[in-house]
Every structure is written in C-alpha cells, then in structure tokens.
Amino acid sequence: MAHSEKFLLAGVMGWPVMHSRSPALHNFWFAEHRLVGTYVPLAIPPEGLSAALAALPALKFSGCNLTIPHKEAALASMSQLDAASKAIGAVNCVTVLPDGSLAGSNTDGFGFIEAVREEQPAWRVNAGPAVVIGAGGASRSILFAVADRGAPEIRLINRTAARAHALAAEFGKPITAYSWEDRHRALEGAALLVNTTSQGMVGEKPLDLKLDALPNTATVVDIVYVPLKTPLLMAAEQRGNPTVGGLGMLLHQARPAWKSWFGIEPKVTRELRALIEATIPAG
Ligand code: ATR
C-alpha cells in the first residue's frame, strides 16, 4: 500500500480518555515505520458515540479503538462483526472499510494470548484447567480466547455468583462457575490463573486469594497493569510460579488493529515496552 499521499489517522474513543496509553503506543509505530500520520485521544461522551463513529469515514480515519464506556454500545453502529466481538459482545477496534462502512472486531483476547505466549513461551492452553477470576468485560474476552484455543476446562469465579453462572451458561463448555467461597480450593491442579478484576490496581485492595492449592508450575496472569507488579504477581513469583503482568495484553491487542488499518503487522519490542512502562507508576 502506498501511504505517501495520505495522512494516516486513527484514535481511541473513550470517556474519559486522557489516561489512555494507546496514543503513545500507536505513535511509536508511526515513527518506527516512518509513516506520516497520527493517533489521537478522542473524548467522546456516551451520547456522542454513534455520531462520532459515523463521522470516521468523512474525516478519512482508517479506524479507531474503543475504550470504557463504549465497547458494548458500539456494536449497534457496525455493519460487520468478527467472531470474537460477536461472542464477547463488545468491540475494541473499528475499521473503516473502502465503501465507508464500519467493521467491528475485538482483539483483547488475542492480546491476552499473545502476551502470555511472549512472556511465558512454555505455556500451553491445553496444559490443564484455567481459573479465571472476575466476570466483567475483560473476563469475557479472556474466556472467549482461552476456550476458542482449546482449553480443556475453565473455572470461573466471581464475587457476585449470579454473574459467573450467567456467563458460564452463556458461553457453555468448557466453562464452569465456582462459588466465591470455593475460590482458594478451585486453584487445585490449575495450569493457568487469571485475575480480571480491578483488585490489586493502585488504590484498590489486593485480590483476596490464597495461592496454597495452586501448583507452582501454573502460570499466573494479572490483567491489572497499574502497578506493573500487583500483590498477586508478587505472591505468585515468591512461590516460584511463572507470571505475566497486564501491560503485554494492552500492547499486543493493538497489533491486529494496526494491521487492519494500515496493512502492517507491528511488533511489540523491548523499546516500545520500556516507553509505555515509563508512563506507569511503580506502585
Ligand atoms: P471490566 O469490564 O473491566 O472487566 P467490570 O465489568 O466492572 O469491569 O467487572 C469488574 C470485575 O471485578 C467484576 O467481576 C467484579 O465482581 P462483581 O461482579 O462481583 O462486581 C470484580 N470486582 C470488583 N471489585 C471486587 C472486589 N472487591 N472483590 C472481588 N471482585 C471484585
């Protein structure tokens, strides 16, 4: 694709949005690939979302990302959806097609899998049961990705049991809901543990979970990335578990978006990671 005649545009719509690391990340790739363009934060309140999305083709945007609170509401503005966004019920990436219509996709689950693969290359999805804590939007994308890639068993645990049961019923096999009271025991024999809740985030309490029953070979992932190392990751590391922090998911989910907008598959390099890490308080 010849880009020289076009100023490339993409961005992230959110409310609020100024905390987003996506502009720094995507603008790193513009510079790295020597492309003329920019990626901007777009502060769009919920009532402005459909008009903002509809304006993308006229403004010559290649597409945009969506963050809180727009991921679910955007579904209605898409003329096509990929399998992941359909199953997850949320769109995090919008691509403007040549005819001006909008294609929605969800790359969060891909980002999760790629981050785990990058940081713990020995991990295999079929190594054993996965335990997922939390039943919000982030959980949905991870459940979809892990189930889609062939996890034999997924134990879903949420403080509000009804949400876990509803999600397990909606997704079906191989997901089973466990009660919050059983969370410590549910770690027995697991090969993967993922925290998708806000617990452990700066200003929040650590996730209330005892790791004693977890095999020390299990990979422990926290999708929280502020701080980079949460109390859960520190506890896991201390007992010898391989760990993965939340930043990788953020970095890797952006790769397919870039590919879809600009036809180039960018890389998550050490330099990029260091640039984004420098914007995050140590905790
Ligand atoms: P997201 O879309 O980012 O996943 P969400 O939909 O608000 O956010 O979900 C937040 C998750 O964190 C939920 O699973 C929530 O549990 P509830 O369904 O019981 O609310 C979980 N969570 C939030 N605070 C929690 C706490 N103090 N202890 C345990 N889980 C908590």
PDB file of N, CA and C in Angstrom, residues 84-121:
ATOM      1  N   ALA A  84     -15.030 -12.883  17.352  1.00  0.00           N
ATOM      2  CA  ALA A  84     -14.688 -12.555  18.739  1.00  0.00           C
ATOM      3  C   ALA A  84     -15.610 -11.465  19.286  1.00  0.00           C
ATOM      4  N   SER A  85     -15.829 -10.395  18.518  1.00  0.00           N
ATOM      5  CA  SER A  85     -16.668  -9.304  19.044  1.00  0.00           C
ATOM      6  C   SER A  85     -18.107  -9.760  19.219  1.00  0.00           C
ATOM      7  N   LYS A  86     -18.541 -10.662  18.333  1.00  0.00           N
ATOM      8  CA  LYS A  86     -19.905 -11.205  18.466  1.00  0.00           C
ATOM      9  C   LYS A  86     -20.033 -11.995  19.764  1.00  0.00           C
ATOM     10  N   ALA A  87     -19.072 -12.901  19.995  1.00  0.00           N
ATOM     11  CA  ALA A  87     -19.147 -13.759  21.181  1.00  0.00           C
ATOM     12  C   ALA A  87     -18.954 -12.950  22.460  1.00  0.00           C
ATOM     13  N   ILE A  88     -18.039 -11.985  22.421  1.00  0.00           N
ATOM     14  CA  ILE A  88     -17.726 -11.205  23.615  1.00  0.00           C
ATOM     15  C   ILE A  88     -18.817 -10.165  23.877  1.00  0.00           C
ATOM     16  N   GLY A  89     -19.448  -9.721  22.797  1.00  0.00           N
ATOM     17  CA  GLY A  89     -20.488  -8.696  22.936  1.00  0.00           C
ATOM     18  C   GLY A  89     -19.893  -7.310  23.086  1.00  0.00           C
ATOM     19  N   ALA A  90     -18.691  -7.119  22.566  1.00  0.00           N
ATOM     20  CA  ALA A  90     -18.007  -5.832  22.699  1.00  0.00           C
ATOM     21  C   ALA A  90     -17.007  -5.657  21.563  1.00  0.00           C
ATOM     22  N   VAL A  91     -16.838  -4.410  21.149  1.00  0.00           N
ATOM     23  CA  VAL A  91     -15.924  -4.065  20.061  1.00  0.00           C
ATOM     24  C   VAL A  91     -14.815  -3.180  20.639  1.00  0.00           C
ATOM     25  N   ASN A  92     -13.568  -3.542  20.398  1.00  0.00           N
ATOM     26  CA  ASN A  92     -12.493  -2.625  20.829  1.00  0.00           C
ATOM     27  C   ASN A  92     -11.747  -2.032  19.648  1.00  0.00           C
ATOM     28  N   CYS A  93     -12.107  -2.485  18.432  1.00  0.00           N
ATOM     29  CA  CYS A  93     -11.423  -1.995  17.239  1.00  0.00           C
ATOM     30  C   CYS A  93     -12.423  -1.805  16.104  1.00  0.00           C
ATOM     31  N   VAL A  94     -12.406  -0.626  15.503  1.00  0.00           N
ATOM     32  CA  VAL A  94     -13.294  -0.309  14.383  1.00  0.00           C
ATOM     33  C   VAL A  94     -12.422  -0.018  13.165  1.00  0.00           C
ATOM     34  N   THR A  95     -12.752  -0.651  12.049  1.00  0.00           N
ATOM     35  CA  THR A  95     -12.014  -0.393  10.810  1.00  0.00           C
ATOM     36  C   THR A  95     -12.972   0.197   9.784  1.00  0.00           C
ATOM     37  N   VAL A  96     -12.560   1.305   9.162  1.00  0.00           N
ATOM     38  CA  VAL A  96     -13.368   1.906   8.095  1.00  0.00           C
ATOM     39  C   VAL A  96     -13.065   1.142   6.804  1.00  0.00           C
ATOM     40  N   LEU A  97     -14.087   0.542   6.236  1.00  0.00           N
ATOM     41  CA  LEU A  97     -13.907  -0.247   5.012  1.00  0.00           C
ATOM     42  C   LEU A  97     -13.912   0.692   3.795  1.00  0.00           C
ATOM     43  N   PRO A  98     -13.418   0.213   2.637  1.00  0.00           N
ATOM     44  CA  PRO A  98     -13.340   1.084   1.460  1.00  0.00           C
ATOM     45  C   PRO A  98     -14.673   1.726   1.083  1.00  0.00           C
ATOM     46  N   ASP A  99     -15.787   1.056   1.333  1.00  0.00           N
ATOM     47  CA  ASP A  99     -17.090   1.654   0.986  1.00  0.00           C
ATOM     48  C   ASP A  99     -17.622   2.576   2.087  1.00  0.00           C
ATOM     49  N   GLY A 100     -16.820   2.813   3.123  1.00  0.00           N
ATOM     50  CA  GLY A 100     -17.227   3.737   4.186  1.00  0.00           C
ATOM     51  C   GLY A 100     -18.007   3.079   5.314  1.00  0.00           C
ATOM     52  N   SER A 101     -18.277   1.791   5.189  1.00  0.00           N
ATOM     53  CA  SER A 101     -18.968   1.127   6.298  1.00  0.00           C
ATOM     54  C   SER A 101     -17.941   0.725   7.376  1.00  0.00           C
ATOM     55  N   LEU A 102     -18.464   0.347   8.540  1.00  0.00           N
ATOM     56  CA  LEU A 102     -17.586   0.088   9.689  1.00  0.00           C
ATOM     57  C   LEU A 102     -17.577  -1.390  10.070  1.00  0.00           C
ATOM     58  N   ALA A 103     -16.368  -1.928  10.231  1.00  0.00           N
ATOM     59  CA  ALA A 103     -16.225  -3.316  10.674  1.00  0.00           C
ATOM     60  C   ALA A 103     -15.731  -3.323  12.112  1.00  0.00           C
ATOM     61  N   GLY A 104     -16.426  -4.058  12.969  1.00  0.00           N
ATOM     62  CA  GLY A 104     -16.037  -4.131  14.379  1.00  0.00           C
ATOM     63  C   GLY A 104     -15.319  -5.432  14.677  1.00  0.00           C
ATOM     64  N   SER A 105     -14.277  -5.339  15.487  1.00  0.00           N
ATOM     65  CA  SER A 105     -13.590  -6.558  15.912  1.00  0.00           C
ATOM     66  C   SER A 105     -13.218  -6.432  17.379  1.00  0.00           C
ATOM     67  N   ASN A 106     -12.826  -7.541  17.961  1.00  0.00           N
ATOM     68  CA  ASN A 106     -12.357  -7.500  19.339  1.00  0.00           C
ATOM     69  C   ASN A 106     -11.023  -8.223  19.417  1.00  0.00           C
ATOM     70  N   THR A 107      -9.984  -7.472  19.749  1.00  0.00           N
ATOM     71  CA  THR A 107      -8.620  -8.021  19.753  1.00  0.00           C
ATOM     72  C   THR A 107      -8.085  -8.201  21.180  1.00  0.00           C
ATOM     73  N   ASP A 108      -8.934  -7.983  22.184  1.00  0.00           N
ATOM     74  CA  ASP A 108      -8.466  -8.088  23.574  1.00  0.00           C
ATOM     75  C   ASP A 108      -8.021  -9.520  23.922  1.00  0.00           C
ATOM     76  N   GLY A 109      -8.807 -10.490  23.491  1.00  0.00           N
ATOM     77  CA  GLY A 109      -8.464 -11.892  23.780  1.00  0.00           C
ATOM     78  C   GLY A 109      -7.183 -12.305  23.074  1.00  0.00           C
ATOM     79  N   PHE A 110      -7.027 -11.864  21.830  1.00  0.00           N
ATOM     80  CA  PHE A 110      -5.781 -12.106  21.091  1.00  0.00           C
ATOM     81  C   PHE A 110      -4.609 -11.502  21.863  1.00  0.00           C
ATOM     82  N   GLY A 111      -4.801 -10.274  22.341  1.00  0.00           N
ATOM     83  CA  GLY A 111      -3.747  -9.591  23.086  1.00  0.00           C
ATOM     84  C   GLY A 111      -3.356 -10.373  24.336  1.00  0.00           C
ATOM     85  N   PHE A 112      -4.357 -10.920  24.999  1.00  0.00           N
ATOM     86  CA  PHE A 112      -4.098 -11.720  26.207  1.00  0.00           C
ATOM     87  C   PHE A 112      -3.233 -12.936  25.867  1.00  0.00           C
ATOM     88  N   ILE A 113      -3.660 -13.703  24.867  1.00  0.00           N
ATOM     89  CA  ILE A 113      -2.940 -14.935  24.491  1.00  0.00           C
ATOM     90  C   ILE A 113      -1.510 -14.610  24.044  1.00  0.00           C
ATOM     91  N   GLU A 114      -1.368 -13.577  23.225  1.00  0.00           N
ATOM     92  CA  GLU A 114      -0.039 -13.215  22.720  1.00  0.00           C
ATOM     93  C   GLU A 114       0.891 -12.750  23.845  1.00  0.00           C
ATOM     94  N   ALA A 115       0.322 -12.043  24.819  1.00  0.00           N
ATOM     95  CA  ALA A 115       1.137 -11.569  25.945  1.00  0.00           C
ATOM     96  C   ALA A 115       1.651 -12.763  26.751  1.00  0.00           C
ATOM     97  N   VAL A 116       0.770 -13.740  26.982  1.00  0.00           N
ATOM     98  CA  VAL A 116       1.192 -14.912  27.761  1.00  0.00           C
ATOM     99  C   VAL A 116       2.257 -15.683  26.964  1.00  0.00           C
ATOM    100  N   ARG A 117       2.025 -15.824  25.668  1.00  0.00           N
ATOM    101  CA  ARG A 117       2.999 -16.549  24.837  1.00  0.00           C
ATOM    102  C   ARG A 117       4.347 -15.858  24.793  1.00  0.00           C
ATOM    103  N   GLU A 118       4.313 -14.520  24.740  1.00  0.00           N
ATOM    104  CA  GLU A 118       5.579 -13.790  24.679  1.00  0.00           C
ATOM    105  C   GLU A 118       6.360 -13.939  25.982  1.00  0.00           C
ATOM    106  N   GLU A 119       5.634 -13.797  27.102  1.00  0.00           N
ATOM    107  CA  GLU A 119       6.341 -13.726  28.384  1.00  0.00           C
ATOM    108  C   GLU A 119       6.570 -15.099  29.019  1.00  0.00           C
ATOM    109  N   GLN A 120       5.728 -16.074  28.663  1.00  0.00           N
ATOM    110  CA  GLN A 120       5.894 -17.444  29.173  1.00  0.00           C
ATOM    111  C   GLN A 120       5.745 -18.413  27.998  1.00  0.00           C
ATOM    112  N   PRO A 121       6.771 -18.503  27.151  1.00  0.00           N
ATOM    113  CA  PRO A 121       6.654 -19.298  25.916  1.00  0.00           C
ATOM    114  C   PRO A 121       6.359 -20.780  26.171  1.00  0.00           C
TER     115      PRO A 121
END
